[in-house]
Coordinates of C-alpha atoms and ligand atoms in Angstrom, one line a residue:
X1 CA -3.6 1.4 57.4
X2 CA -6.6 1.7 55.5
X3 CA -5.8 4.1 52.4
X4 CA -8.6 6.4 50.8
X5 CA -10.2 5.5 47.9
X6 CA -9.3 8.2 45.4
X7 CA -10.7 9.5 42.1
X8 CA -8.1 11.7 40.0
X9 CA -10.3 14.2 37.2
X10 CA -8.0 14.7 34.4
X11 CA -8.1 16.2 31.0
X12 CA -5.0 15.9 29.4
X13 CA -1.6 14.8 29.9
X14 CA -1.9 13.3 33.3
X15 CA 1.8 13.9 34.4
X16 CA 0.6 14.3 37.4
X17 CA -2.1 11.6 37.6
X18 CA 1.4 9.5 36.9
X19 CA 3.4 10.6 39.8
X20 CA 0.2 10.2 42.2
X21 CA -0.4 6.8 40.7
X22 CA 3.8 6.2 41.6
X23 CA 3.5 7.9 45.2
X24 CA 0.4 5.5 46.1
X25 CA 2.1 2.3 45.5
X26 CA 4.0 3.0 48.9
X27 CA 2.1 1.1 51.5
X28 CA 2.7 4.1 53.8
X29 CA 0.9 6.4 51.2
X30 CA -2.4 7.8 52.4
X31 CA -4.3 7.3 49.3
X32 CA -4.8 4.5 46.6
X33 CA -5.9 6.0 43.0
X34 CA -9.0 3.6 42.4
X35 CA -10.8 5.5 39.7
X36 CA -9.6 8.0 37.1
X37 CA -12.4 10.5 35.5
X38 CA -11.7 12.0 32.2
X39 CA -13.8 14.5 30.3
X40 CA -11.3 14.1 26.9
X41 CA -11.6 11.0 25.4
X42 CA -8.0 12.0 23.9
X43 CA -6.4 12.9 26.8
X44 CA -3.4 10.9 26.8
X45 CA -3.6 10.4 30.5
X46 CA -5.7 8.1 30.5
X47 CA -2.9 5.8 28.9
X48 CA -1.8 6.0 32.6
X49 CA -4.9 4.4 34.0
X50 CA -4.7 1.7 31.2
X51 CA -1.0 1.0 31.8
X52 CA -1.4 1.0 36.2
X53 CA -4.4 -0.8 35.6
X54 CA -7.0 1.8 36.9
X55 CA -10.2 1.6 36.5
X56 CA -11.1 4.4 34.1
X57 CA -14.6 6.8 32.7
X58 CA -14.6 9.2 29.8
X59 CA -17.8 11.6 30.3
X60 CA -19.3 14.1 28.1
X61 CA -19.9 17.2 29.8
X62 CA -21.9 18.5 27.0
X63 CA -24.8 15.4 27.6
X64 CA -26.8 16.7 30.8
X65 CA -26.8 13.5 33.0
X66 CA -22.9 13.5 33.0
X67 CA -22.9 15.2 36.7
X68 CA -25.5 12.0 37.8
X69 CA -23.0 9.8 35.9
X70 CA -20.2 10.9 37.9
X71 CA -22.0 10.4 41.4
X72 CA -22.9 7.2 40.4
X73 CA -19.3 6.4 39.3
X74 CA -17.6 7.9 42.7
X75 CA -20.1 5.5 44.6
X76 CA -19.8 2.3 43.0
X77 CA -16.1 2.9 43.5
X78 CA -16.6 3.9 46.9
X79 CA -14.3 7.2 46.5
X80 CA -14.1 9.2 49.8
X81 CA -11.3 11.9 48.0
X82 CA -11.0 13.5 45.0
X83 CA -7.8 15.0 43.0
X84 CA -8.8 17.4 40.3
X85 CA -5.0 17.1 38.3
X86 CA -5.5 19.0 35.1
X87 CA -9.3 18.6 34.6
X88 CA -10.0 21.9 32.9
X89 CA -14.0 21.6 33.6
X90 CA -15.3 23.8 36.8
X91 CA -16.8 21.3 39.2
X92 CA -20.5 21.4 39.9
X93 CA -22.1 22.7 42.9
X94 CA -23.4 19.5 43.6
X95 CA -20.4 17.7 43.8
X96 CA -18.9 20.0 46.1
X97 CA -21.3 19.5 48.2
X98 CA -21.2 15.8 48.4
X99 CA -17.6 16.0 48.8
X100 CA -16.9 19.1 51.1
X101 CA -13.8 19.4 51.6
X102 CA -12.8 16.3 50.5
X103 CA -11.4 17.8 46.8
X104 CA -8.3 19.1 46.1
X105 CA -6.8 21.0 42.9
X106 CA -3.3 21.6 41.8
X107 CA -2.8 25.2 40.1
X108 CA 0.2 26.3 38.4
X109 CA 0.6 30.0 39.9
X110 CA 0.8 31.1 43.7
X111 CA -2.5 31.5 44.4
X112 CA -4.4 34.0 44.7
X113 CA -2.4 35.3 42.0
X114 CA -3.2 33.9 38.1
X115 CA -6.5 32.5 38.9
X116 CA -7.8 31.1 35.7
X117 CA -5.9 30.3 32.5
X118 CA -2.9 31.4 31.0
X119 CA -1.2 31.8 34.1
X120 CA 2.1 31.4 32.4
X121 CA 1.8 34.1 29.3
X122 CA 0.2 36.4 32.3
X123 CA 3.0 36.2 34.5
X124 CA 5.5 36.8 31.9
X125 CA 3.3 40.0 30.8
X126 CA 3.1 41.2 34.5
X127 CA 7.2 41.0 35.1
X128 CA 7.1 38.5 38.0
X129 CA 9.8 37.4 40.2
X130 CA 8.2 34.2 41.0
X131 CA 6.6 31.7 40.4
X132 CA 5.2 28.1 41.5
X133 CA 2.2 26.0 42.3
X134 CA -0.5 25.8 44.9
X135 CA -2.7 23.1 46.0
X136 CA -5.9 23.6 47.6
X137 CA -9.2 22.6 48.5
X138 CA -11.8 23.3 46.6
X139 CA -15.0 25.6 46.8
X140 CA -17.5 27.0 44.4
X141 CA -15.2 29.7 43.2
X142 CA -12.6 29.5 40.8
X143 CA -9.2 28.7 42.2
X144 CA -10.1 29.8 45.7
X145 CA -10.7 27.3 48.8
X146 CA -8.3 27.1 51.4
X147 CA -4.5 26.5 50.6
X148 CA -2.5 23.3 51.5
X149 CA 0.6 23.6 50.0
X150 CA 2.8 26.0 47.8
X151 CA 6.3 26.1 46.2
X152 CA 8.3 28.4 44.6
X153 CA 10.8 29.2 42.5
X154 CA 12.7 32.9 41.4
X155 CA 12.4 33.9 37.6
X156 CA 14.9 34.2 35.5
X157 CA 15.5 36.8 32.9
X158 CA 15.8 34.2 29.9
X159 CA 12.7 32.0 31.2
X160 CA 10.1 31.9 28.5
X161 CA 6.1 30.0 28.8
X162 CA 7.7 26.1 28.3
X163 CA 10.5 27.0 30.7
X164 CA 7.8 28.2 33.5
X165 CA 5.8 25.5 32.8
X166 CA 8.5 22.7 33.0
X167 CA 10.0 24.6 36.6
X168 CA 6.2 24.8 37.8
X169 CA 5.6 21.1 37.1
X170 CA 8.4 19.8 38.7
X171 CA 7.3 22.1 41.6
X172 CA 4.4 20.0 41.7
X173 CA 5.1 16.6 41.4
X174 CA 6.4 17.7 44.7
X175 CA 3.5 19.6 46.1
X176 CA 1.0 17.4 45.3
X177 CA 1.9 14.2 47.3
X178 CA 3.2 16.3 50.0
X179 CA -0.3 18.2 50.4
X180 CA -1.8 14.4 50.7
X181 CA 0.0 13.5 52.9
X182 CA -0.5 16.8 55.3
X183 CA -4.3 16.6 55.0
X184 CA -4.6 12.9 56.3
X185 CA -1.5 13.8 58.4
X186 CA -3.6 16.4 59.9
X187 CA -6.7 14.5 60.7
Ligands
GRF1 C1 -0.9 20.8 35.5 O1 0.3 22.1 35.5 C2 -1.7 21.9 36.8 O2 -1.1 22.6 37.8 C3 -3.0 22.1 36.3 O3 -2.7 21.4 34.5 C4 -1.2 20.9 34.5 C5 -1.8 19.2 34.1 O4 -0.8 18.8 34.0 N1 -4.3 22.8 36.4 P1 -0.8 17.2 33.8 O5 -1.9 17.1 32.8 O6 -0.8 16.5 34.9 O7 1.0 16.7 33.2

């Protein structure tokens, strides 16, 4: 089986990156993580790229030419699929155009509810009964592309932001790989 060469974009801890690297080591998993891009040079997730010997590139989104650097790097590594895993920047329209239908994102809420940042505090404020995560295709509107997979849990009365995050991420570690399998199974 020919694995799709994939780039994972991160900005922080990279626990989803680590999880995807570990899944991608299975010969039947449809993608190979060939590149990691971080917009944050202090992202601890970069250490997973180092540990598992995945090439990584740091980009400074304050510099105008950063988009070119991203596109050149994706080309250099023959990337045909992109996973956004805690990437805290909006992807440019240009990049979305080049990779239409080939960029997915994981979001820590049951979209279309709670798009954007600070999902857990807003969920608690609104007394939500369910939390969860969504894997979706990326389009040019924030957290709005077609959904691939959602997983949910029931929020308990004592749940705080830390607990919600933990429960959500535990679901993310299953949802992200399942979404990828689903995409390539359906092609
Ligand atoms: C995840 O919870 C994801 O839903 C959100 O950012 C977080 C990234 O976590 N978009 P990590 O860096 O993968 O640990």
